[in-house]
PDB file of C-alpha atoms and ligand atoms in Angstrom:
ATOM      1  CA  MET X  26       1.917  12.962 -14.796  1.00 37.00           C
ATOM      2  CA  ALA X  27       3.678  11.752 -11.685  1.00 39.00           C
ATOM      3  CA  GLY X  28       7.244  12.148 -12.876  1.00 39.00           C
ATOM      4  CA  ARG X  29      10.176  12.266 -10.552  1.00 43.00           C
ATOM      5  CA  LEU X  30       9.624  13.482  -7.059  1.00 46.00           C
ATOM      6  CA  SER X  31      11.720  15.873  -5.099  1.00 45.00           C
ATOM      7  CA  LEU X  32      12.752  14.530  -1.760  1.00 50.00           C
ATOM      8  CA  ARG X  33      12.468  16.562   1.389  1.00 50.00           C
ATOM      9  CA  ARG X  34      15.765  15.939   3.049  1.00 46.00           C
ATOM     10  CA  THR X  35      14.439  15.159   6.458  1.00 52.00           C
ATOM     11  CA  PRO X  36      16.852  13.237   8.619  1.00 52.00           C
ATOM     12  CA  GLN X  37      15.334   9.976   9.671  1.00 61.00           C
ATOM     13  CA  GLU X  38      13.500  10.297  12.934  1.00 78.00           C
ATOM     14  CA  ARG X  39      10.847   8.612  14.944  1.00 86.00           C
ATOM     15  CA  ARG X  40       7.302   9.815  14.915  1.00 85.00           C
ATOM     16  CA  ASP X  41       4.800   9.010  17.626  1.00 85.00           C
ATOM     17  CA  VAL X  42       1.860  11.058  16.340  1.00 88.00           C
ATOM     18  CA  PRO X  43       0.910   9.103  13.215  1.00 91.00           C
ATOM     19  CA  TRP X  44       0.219  10.431   9.736  1.00 92.00           C
ATOM     20  CA  ARG X  45      -3.024   9.326   8.160  1.00 95.00           C
ATOM     21  CA  GLY X  46      -2.137   7.596   4.895  1.00 95.00           C
ATOM     22  CA  TYR X  47      -3.637   5.604   2.062  1.00 94.00           C
ATOM     23  CA  LYS X  48      -2.280   2.562   0.269  1.00 94.00           C
ATOM     24  CA  LEU X  49      -3.215  -0.493  -1.742  1.00 93.00           C
ATOM     25  CA  ALA X  50      -2.895  -4.038  -0.423  1.00 94.00           C
ATOM     26  CA  TYR X  51      -4.091  -7.517  -1.259  1.00 95.00           C
ATOM     27  CA  PRO X  52      -6.550  -8.950   1.249  1.00 97.00           C
ATOM     28  CA  MET X  53      -5.447 -12.265   2.747  1.00 97.00           C
ATOM     29  CA  LEU X  54      -7.068 -14.978   4.872  1.00 97.00           C
ATOM     30  CA  SER X  55      -5.016 -17.253   7.151  1.00 97.00           C
ATOM     31  CA  ALA X  56      -4.902 -20.940   6.188  1.00 96.00           C
ATOM     32  CA  ASP X  57      -7.155 -21.884   9.125  1.00 97.00           C
ATOM     33  CA  GLY X  58      -9.608 -19.087   8.236  1.00 96.00           C
ATOM     34  CA  THR X  59      -9.353 -17.349  11.629  1.00 97.00           C
ATOM     35  CA  GLU X  60      -7.299 -14.296  10.720  1.00 97.00           C
ATOM     36  CA  ALA X  61      -7.495 -11.560   8.130  1.00 97.00           C
ATOM     37  CA  GLY X  62      -4.383  -9.814   6.874  1.00 97.00           C
ATOM     38  CA  PHE X  63      -2.789  -8.089   3.890  1.00 96.00           C
ATOM     39  CA  THR X  64       0.233  -8.210   1.624  1.00 93.00           C
ATOM     40  CA  GLY X  65       1.944  -5.435  -0.328  1.00 88.00           C
ATOM     41  CA  VAL X  66       1.107  -4.874  -3.982  1.00 84.00           C
ATOM     42  CA  SER X  67       4.675  -4.375  -5.176  1.00 75.00           C
ATOM     43  CA  LEU X  68       7.265  -4.678  -2.442  1.00 68.00           C
ATOM     44  CA  GLY X  69       6.481  -7.082   0.350  1.00 68.00           C
ATOM     45  CA  ARG X  70       4.246  -9.375  -1.680  1.00 74.00           C
ATOM     46  CA  THR X  71       5.657 -12.420   0.075  1.00 78.00           C
ATOM     47  CA  HIS X  72       4.976 -11.376   3.636  1.00 85.00           C
ATOM     48  CA  ALA X  73       1.483 -11.077   5.148  1.00 92.00           C
ATOM     49  CA  TYR X  74       0.878  -8.490   7.874  1.00 94.00           C
ATOM     50  CA  GLY X  75      -1.951  -7.906  10.298  1.00 95.00           C
ATOM     51  CA  VAL X  76      -3.797  -4.758  11.340  1.00 97.00           C
ATOM     52  CA  GLN X  77      -0.921  -3.721  13.594  1.00 97.00           C
ATOM     53  CA  ALA X  78       2.485  -4.395  12.162  1.00 96.00           C
ATOM     54  CA  GLU X  79       6.153  -3.437  12.427  1.00 95.00           C
ATOM     55  CA  ALA X  80       8.197  -3.366   9.224  1.00 93.00           C
ATOM     56  CA  ARG X  81      10.896  -5.966   8.898  1.00 88.00           C
ATOM     57  CA  CYS X  82      13.426  -6.205   6.122  1.00 86.00           C
ATOM     58  CA  ALA X  83      13.045  -9.342   4.055  1.00 80.00           C
ATOM     59  CA  GLN X  84      16.585  -9.017   2.671  1.00 79.00           C
ATOM     60  CA  SER X  85      18.665  -8.447   5.752  1.00 74.00           C
ATOM     61  CA  SER X  86      18.151  -8.688   9.475  1.00 76.00           C
ATOM     62  CA  ARG X  87      21.185  -6.435  10.003  1.00 83.00           C
ATOM     63  CA  HIS X  88      19.388  -3.127   9.733  1.00 88.00           C
ATOM     64  CA  GLN X  89      16.259  -1.683  11.239  1.00 89.00           C
ATOM     65  CA  SER X  90      13.492  -1.076   8.743  1.00 90.00           C
ATOM     66  CA  PRO X  91      13.155   1.283   6.971  1.00 91.00           C
ATOM     67  CA  SER X  92      16.790   1.924   6.135  1.00 87.00           C
ATOM     68  CA  ARG X  93      18.368   4.606   3.973  1.00 83.00           C
ATOM     69  CA  LEU X  94      20.199   1.955   1.986  1.00 82.00           C
ATOM     70  CA  CYS X  95      17.285  -0.368   1.362  1.00 84.00           C
ATOM     71  CA  ASP X  96      13.761  -0.145   0.023  1.00 83.00           C
ATOM     72  CA  CYS X  97      12.116  -2.050   2.885  1.00 86.00           C
ATOM     73  CA  GLY X  98       9.441  -0.654   5.184  1.00 90.00           C
ATOM     74  CA  PHE X  99       5.803   0.259   4.720  1.00 93.00           C
ATOM     75  CA  TYR X 100       4.751   2.858   2.181  1.00 92.00           C
ATOM     76  CA  CYS X 101       1.660   5.006   1.985  1.00 93.00           C
ATOM     77  CA  PHE X 102       0.451   8.124   0.213  1.00 92.00           C
ATOM     78  CA  HIS X 103      -0.628  11.303   1.983  1.00 91.00           C
ATOM     79  CA  ASP X 104      -3.501  11.693  -0.493  1.00 90.00           C
ATOM     80  CA  LEU X 105      -6.409   9.350  -1.055  1.00 90.00           C
ATOM     81  CA  ALA X 106      -6.488  10.442  -4.716  1.00 88.00           C
ATOM     82  CA  ASP X 107      -2.972   9.066  -5.347  1.00 86.00           C
ATOM     83  CA  ALA X 108      -3.904   5.650  -3.991  1.00 88.00           C
ATOM     84  CA  ARG X 109      -7.140   5.677  -6.013  1.00 85.00           C
ATOM     85  CA  ALA X 110      -5.187   6.590  -9.165  1.00 82.00           C
ATOM     86  CA  LEU X 111      -2.821   3.684  -8.592  1.00 81.00           C
ATOM     87  CA  ALA X 112      -5.797   1.323  -8.209  1.00 83.00           C
ATOM     88  CA  CYS X 113      -6.687   1.979 -11.877  1.00 80.00           C
ATOM     89  CA  ASP X 114      -3.479   0.284 -13.049  1.00 79.00           C
ATOM     90  CA  PRO X 115      -4.488  -3.213 -14.203  1.00 79.00           C
ATOM     91  CA  GLN X 116      -1.801  -4.868 -12.124  1.00 77.00           C
ATOM     92  CA  TYR X 117      -3.304  -3.445  -8.935  1.00 80.00           C
ATOM     93  CA  GLN X 118      -6.984  -3.984  -9.741  1.00 77.00           C
ATOM     94  CA  GLN X 119      -7.331  -6.940  -7.428  1.00 83.00           C
ATOM     95  CA  SER X 120      -6.303  -4.871  -4.413  1.00 92.00           C
ATOM     96  CA  VAL X 121      -8.206  -3.126  -1.655  1.00 95.00           C
ATOM     97  CA  LEU X 122      -7.526   0.386  -0.366  1.00 95.00           C
ATOM     98  CA  LEU X 123      -6.328   0.736   3.230  1.00 96.00           C
ATOM     99  CA  GLU X 124      -6.564   3.793   5.450  1.00 97.00           C
ATOM    100  CA  VAL X 125      -3.570   3.551   7.754  1.00 97.00           C
ATOM    101  CA  ASP X 126      -1.802   5.322  10.587  1.00 97.00           C
ATOM    102  CA  ALA X 127       1.895   5.565   9.748  1.00 96.00           C
ATOM    103  CA  ALA X 128       4.378   6.064  12.585  1.00 96.00           C
ATOM    104  CA  GLY X 129       7.709   4.970  14.016  1.00 96.00           C
ATOM    105  CA  ARG X 130      10.975   5.388  12.083  1.00 94.00           C
ATOM    106  CA  TYR X 131      10.238   7.188   8.844  1.00 93.00           C
ATOM    107  CA  PHE X 132      11.362   8.832   5.634  1.00 89.00           C
ATOM    108  CA  LEU X 133       9.158  11.605   4.379  1.00 87.00           C
ATOM    109  CA  TYR X 134       8.617  12.096   0.609  1.00 85.00           C
ATOM    110  CA  GLU X 135       6.688  14.664  -1.281  1.00 81.00           C
ATOM    111  CA  ARG X 136       3.655  12.421  -1.818  1.00 84.00           C
ATOM    112  CA  GLY X 137       4.042   9.818   0.826  1.00 88.00           C
ATOM    113  CA  VAL X 138       5.991   8.330   3.661  1.00 91.00           C
ATOM    114  CA  ARG X 139       8.021   5.165   4.244  1.00 91.00           C
ATOM    115  CA  TYR X 140       7.767   4.039   7.819  1.00 94.00           C
ATOM    116  CA  SER X 141       8.130   1.226  10.349  1.00 95.00           C
ATOM    117  CA  LYS X 142       4.924   1.127  12.361  1.00 96.00           C
ATOM    118  CA  GLN X 143       1.534   0.652  10.725  1.00 97.00           C
ATOM    119  CA  THR X 144      -1.999   0.444  12.048  1.00 98.00           C
ATOM    120  CA  VAL X 145      -4.757  -0.286   9.535  1.00 98.00           C
ATOM    121  CA  ARG X 146      -7.814   1.849  10.389  1.00 98.00           C
ATOM    122  CA  SER X 147     -10.212   0.746   7.681  1.00 97.00           C
ATOM    123  CA  VAL X 148     -10.480  -1.155   4.424  1.00 97.00           C
ATOM    124  CA  HIS X 149     -12.243  -0.060   1.235  1.00 96.00           C
ATOM    125  CA  ALA X 150     -13.207  -3.112  -0.802  1.00 95.00           C
ATOM    126  CA  GLY X 151     -13.216  -1.101  -4.064  1.00 92.00           C
ATOM    127  CA  LEU X 152     -14.537  -2.282  -7.374  1.00 90.00           C
ATOM    128  CA  CYS X 153     -14.883  -5.707  -8.945  1.00 92.00           C
ATOM    129  CA  ALA X 154     -12.957  -6.045 -12.217  1.00 89.00           C
ATOM    130  CA  CYS X 155     -16.350  -5.784 -13.995  1.00 90.00           C
ATOM    131  CA  GLY X 156     -16.891  -2.263 -12.645  1.00 88.00           C
ATOM    132  CA  TRP X 157     -19.554  -2.866  -9.953  1.00 91.00           C
ATOM    133  CA  PRO X 158     -18.741  -2.376  -6.259  1.00 93.00           C
ATOM    134  CA  ALA X 159     -17.127  -5.450  -4.710  1.00 95.00           C
ATOM    135  CA  GLN X 160     -19.589  -7.199  -2.366  1.00 96.00           C
ATOM    136  CA  VAL X 161     -17.665 -10.267  -1.208  1.00 97.00           C
ATOM    137  CA  PHE X 162     -14.190 -11.792  -1.237  1.00 98.00           C
ATOM    138  CA  VAL X 163     -13.451 -15.095  -3.004  1.00 98.00           C
ATOM    139  CA  ALA X 164     -10.266 -17.208  -2.955  1.00 95.00           C
ATOM    140  CA  THR X 165      -7.911 -16.600  -5.869  1.00 92.00           C
ATOM    141  CA  GLY X 166      -6.125 -19.948  -5.724  1.00 92.00           C
ATOM    142  CA  THR X 167      -2.846 -18.197  -4.908  1.00 93.00           C
ATOM    143  CA  GLY X 168      -1.243 -17.031  -1.685  1.00 93.00           C
ATOM    144  CA  VAL X 169       1.897 -17.105   0.441  1.00 92.00           C
ATOM    145  CA  VAL X 170       2.834 -19.688   3.079  1.00 92.00           C
ATOM    146  CA  GLY X 171       0.051 -19.755   5.668  1.00 95.00           C
ATOM    147  CA  TRP X 172      -2.178 -17.289   3.830  1.00 96.00           C
ATOM    148  CA  ARG X 173      -4.689 -17.392   0.947  1.00 96.00           C
ATOM    149  CA  LYS X 174      -4.999 -14.391  -1.311  1.00 96.00           C
ATOM    150  CA  LEU X 175      -8.541 -13.042  -1.621  1.00 97.00           C
ATOM    151  CA  LEU X 176     -10.173 -11.203  -4.495  1.00 96.00           C
ATOM    152  CA  PRO X 177     -12.824  -8.490  -4.006  1.00 96.00           C
ATOM    153  CA  VAL X 178     -15.686  -9.220  -6.457  1.00 96.00           C
ATOM    154  CA  CYS X 179     -19.361  -8.412  -7.001  1.00 95.00           C
ATOM    155  CA  SER X 180     -21.901 -11.151  -6.248  1.00 95.00           C
ATOM    156  CA  THR X 181     -22.445 -11.829  -9.970  1.00 96.00           C
ATOM    157  CA  CYS X 182     -18.750 -12.436 -10.645  1.00 96.00           C
ATOM    158  CA  ALA X 183     -18.438 -14.480  -7.445  1.00 97.00           C
ATOM    159  CA  GLY X 184     -20.644 -17.039  -9.238  1.00 96.00           C
ATOM    160  CA  ASN X 185     -20.817 -20.270  -7.309  1.00 95.00           C
ATOM    161  CA  ARG X 186     -17.442 -19.754  -5.568  1.00 95.00           C
ATOM    162  CA  PRO X 187     -17.748 -19.750  -1.756  1.00 95.00           C
ATOM    163  CA  PRO X 188     -17.956 -16.082  -0.665  1.00 97.00           C
ATOM    164  CA  LEU X 189     -16.397 -14.485   2.395  1.00 97.00           C
ATOM    165  CA  THR X 190     -18.590 -11.466   3.222  1.00 97.00           C
ATOM    166  CA  LEU X 191     -17.108  -8.022   3.824  1.00 97.00           C
ATOM    167  CA  ASP X 192     -18.611  -8.189   7.344  1.00 98.00           C
ATOM    168  CA  HIS X 193     -16.898 -11.504   8.031  1.00 98.00           C
ATOM    169  CA  PHE X 194     -13.538 -10.098   6.892  1.00 98.00           C
ATOM    170  CA  SER X 195     -14.188  -7.016   9.042  1.00 98.00           C
ATOM    171  CA  ARG X 196     -14.831  -9.180  12.145  1.00 98.00           C
ATOM    172  CA  LEU X 197     -11.642 -11.223  11.533  1.00 98.00           C
ATOM    173  CA  ALA X 198      -9.528  -8.112  10.951  1.00 97.00           C
ATOM    174  CA  GLY X 199     -11.128  -6.014  13.700  1.00 97.00           C
ATOM    175  CA  VAL X 200     -11.467  -2.963  11.432  1.00 97.00           C
ATOM    176  CA  PRO X 201     -14.383  -1.663   9.310  1.00 97.00           C
ATOM    177  CA  VAL X 202     -14.568  -2.833   5.691  1.00 97.00           C
ATOM    178  CA  HIS X 203     -16.420  -0.321   3.511  1.00 96.00           C
ATOM    179  CA  ARG X 204     -18.248  -1.116   0.327  1.00 94.00           C
ATOM    180  CA  ASP X 205     -17.993   1.450  -2.498  1.00 87.00           C
ATOM    181  CA  ASP X 206     -21.273   3.277  -3.129  1.00 80.00           C
ATOM    182  CA  GLN X 207     -20.813   3.703  -6.856  1.00 75.00           C
ATOM    183  CA  ALA X 208     -19.902   1.574  -9.814  1.00 73.00           C
ATOM    184  CA  VAL X 209     -16.984   2.757 -11.947  1.00 72.00           C
ATOM    185  CA  ALA X 210     -17.630   6.348 -12.970  1.00 62.00           C
ATOM    186  CA  PHE X 211     -17.634   6.872 -16.714  1.00 61.00           C
ATOM    187  CA  THR X 212     -17.839  10.645 -16.549  1.00 50.00           C
ATOM    188  CA  ALA X 213     -16.879  12.820 -19.501  1.00 45.00           C
ATOM    189  CA  GLY X 214     -14.242  14.582 -17.416  1.00 42.00           C
ATOM    190  CA  ALA X 215     -12.437  11.396 -16.446  1.00 42.00           C
ATOM    191  CA  ALA X 216     -12.508   9.965 -19.940  1.00 41.00           C
ATOM    192  CA  ALA X 217     -11.409  13.167 -21.642  1.00 36.00           C
ATOM    193  CA  ASN X 218      -8.535  14.036 -19.355  1.00 37.00           C
ATOM    194  CA  PRO X 219      -5.431  11.926 -19.980  1.00 41.00           C
ATOM    195  CA  GLU X 220      -3.758  13.631 -16.975  1.00 41.00           C
ATOM    196  CA  LEU X 221      -5.906  11.437 -14.765  1.00 36.00           C
ATOM    197  CA  VAL X 222      -4.238   8.330 -16.126  1.00 37.00           C
ATOM    198  CA  PRO X 223      -0.840   8.297 -14.488  1.00 43.00           C
ATOM    199  CA  LEU X 224       1.938   7.103 -16.747  1.00 39.00           C
ATOM    200  CA  LEU X 225       4.034   6.192 -13.786  1.00 42.00           C
ATOM    201  CA  SER X 226       2.388   4.682 -10.811  1.00 53.00           C
ATOM    202  CA  ALA X 227       2.806   6.933  -7.830  1.00 55.00           C
ATOM    203  CA  GLU X 228       4.176   4.137  -5.736  1.00 57.00           C
ATOM    204  CA  VAL X 229       6.957   3.551  -8.231  1.00 58.00           C
ATOM    205  CA  ALA X 230       7.613   7.270  -8.097  1.00 63.00           C
ATOM    206  CA  LEU X 231       8.081   6.978  -4.328  1.00 63.00           C
ATOM    207  CA  LEU X 232      10.784   4.431  -5.016  1.00 61.00           C
ATOM    208  CA  HIS X 233      12.398   6.755  -7.517  1.00 59.00           C
ATOM    209  CA  ALA X 234      12.588   9.359  -4.809  1.00 65.00           C
ATOM    210  CA  ARG X 235      14.458   6.821  -2.715  1.00 65.00           C
ATOM    211  CA  LEU X 236      16.831   6.064  -5.570  1.00 63.00           C
ATOM    212  CA  ASP X 237      17.479   9.768  -6.036  1.00 65.00           C
ATOM    213  CA  GLU X 238      18.428   9.903  -2.408  1.00 69.00           C
ATOM    214  CA  LEU X 239      20.765   6.946  -2.825  1.00 67.00           C
ATOM    215  CA  GLN X 240      22.334   8.590  -5.877  1.00 68.00           C
ATOM    216  CA  SER X 241      22.956  11.818  -4.040  1.00 72.00           C
ATOM    217  CA  GLN X 242      24.612   9.927  -1.215  1.00 73.00           C
ATOM    218  CA  LEU X 243      26.871   8.203  -3.749  1.00 72.00           C
ATOM    219  CA  ASP X 244      27.639  11.565  -5.339  1.00 75.00           C
ATOM    220  CA  ARG X 245      28.588  13.026  -1.983  1.00 77.00           C
ATOM    221  CA  LEU X 246      30.823  10.038  -1.230  1.00 75.00           C
ATOM    222  CA  THR X 247      32.476  10.227  -4.633  1.00 75.00           C
ATOM    223  CA  LYS X 248      33.103  13.956  -4.339  1.00 70.00           C
ATOM    224  CA  GLY X 249      34.586  13.526  -0.902  1.00 57.00           C
ATOM    225  CA  HIS X 250      37.470  11.390  -2.273  1.00 52.00           C
TER     226      HIS X 250
HETATM  227 ZN1   ZN B 306      15.927  -3.463   4.321  1.00 82.69          ZN
HETATM  228 ZN1   ZN B 307     -18.191  -8.228 -11.006  1.00 82.69          ZN
END
């Protein structure tokens, strides 16, 4: 159970040697079909970013991102397992998993980091909603201005929709796109252990850590007067 996270009270700093991190994102294709990108799965759904990106705040241009008083910035987990657990949540099933380098201005949390400078190192296409490894991307019919949202699917579920191959996406993005080796694992251990089904998504827990931080700042301010 993810629960609330304790925050390491690191002052915000810059980091040049990146952390390796893991996160979920939706794969995107530019309107003219020449660029591959991503959007966030919870925050930042409305803004597409490329393989190398600097965080910008969508709510205010007055502060640098990330800011202590705002939830903007990129997020990732330290652990691949946390990102994989989040991918089981139905609302994130249409996402891909990104391996990223996280650097720049940052806030460090117990299970992840919020940061300004992101380089995507590789993409894992994950599983089709039917349980088989995704083999191609198809258009979803949704998107944001300038970008179409893609859906990772197996070739059976792609049906007669025009497919964009993983290799094609990889060439456009300039990073490797890996196909999962295995279909969804129905092992006894996974089915029998409810601990593996997180009640709170870990990404939401990251946000809670931020809110705790905000609350403690408010407490300090209130006590000071
Ligand atoms: Zn902000
Ligand atoms: Zn399928």
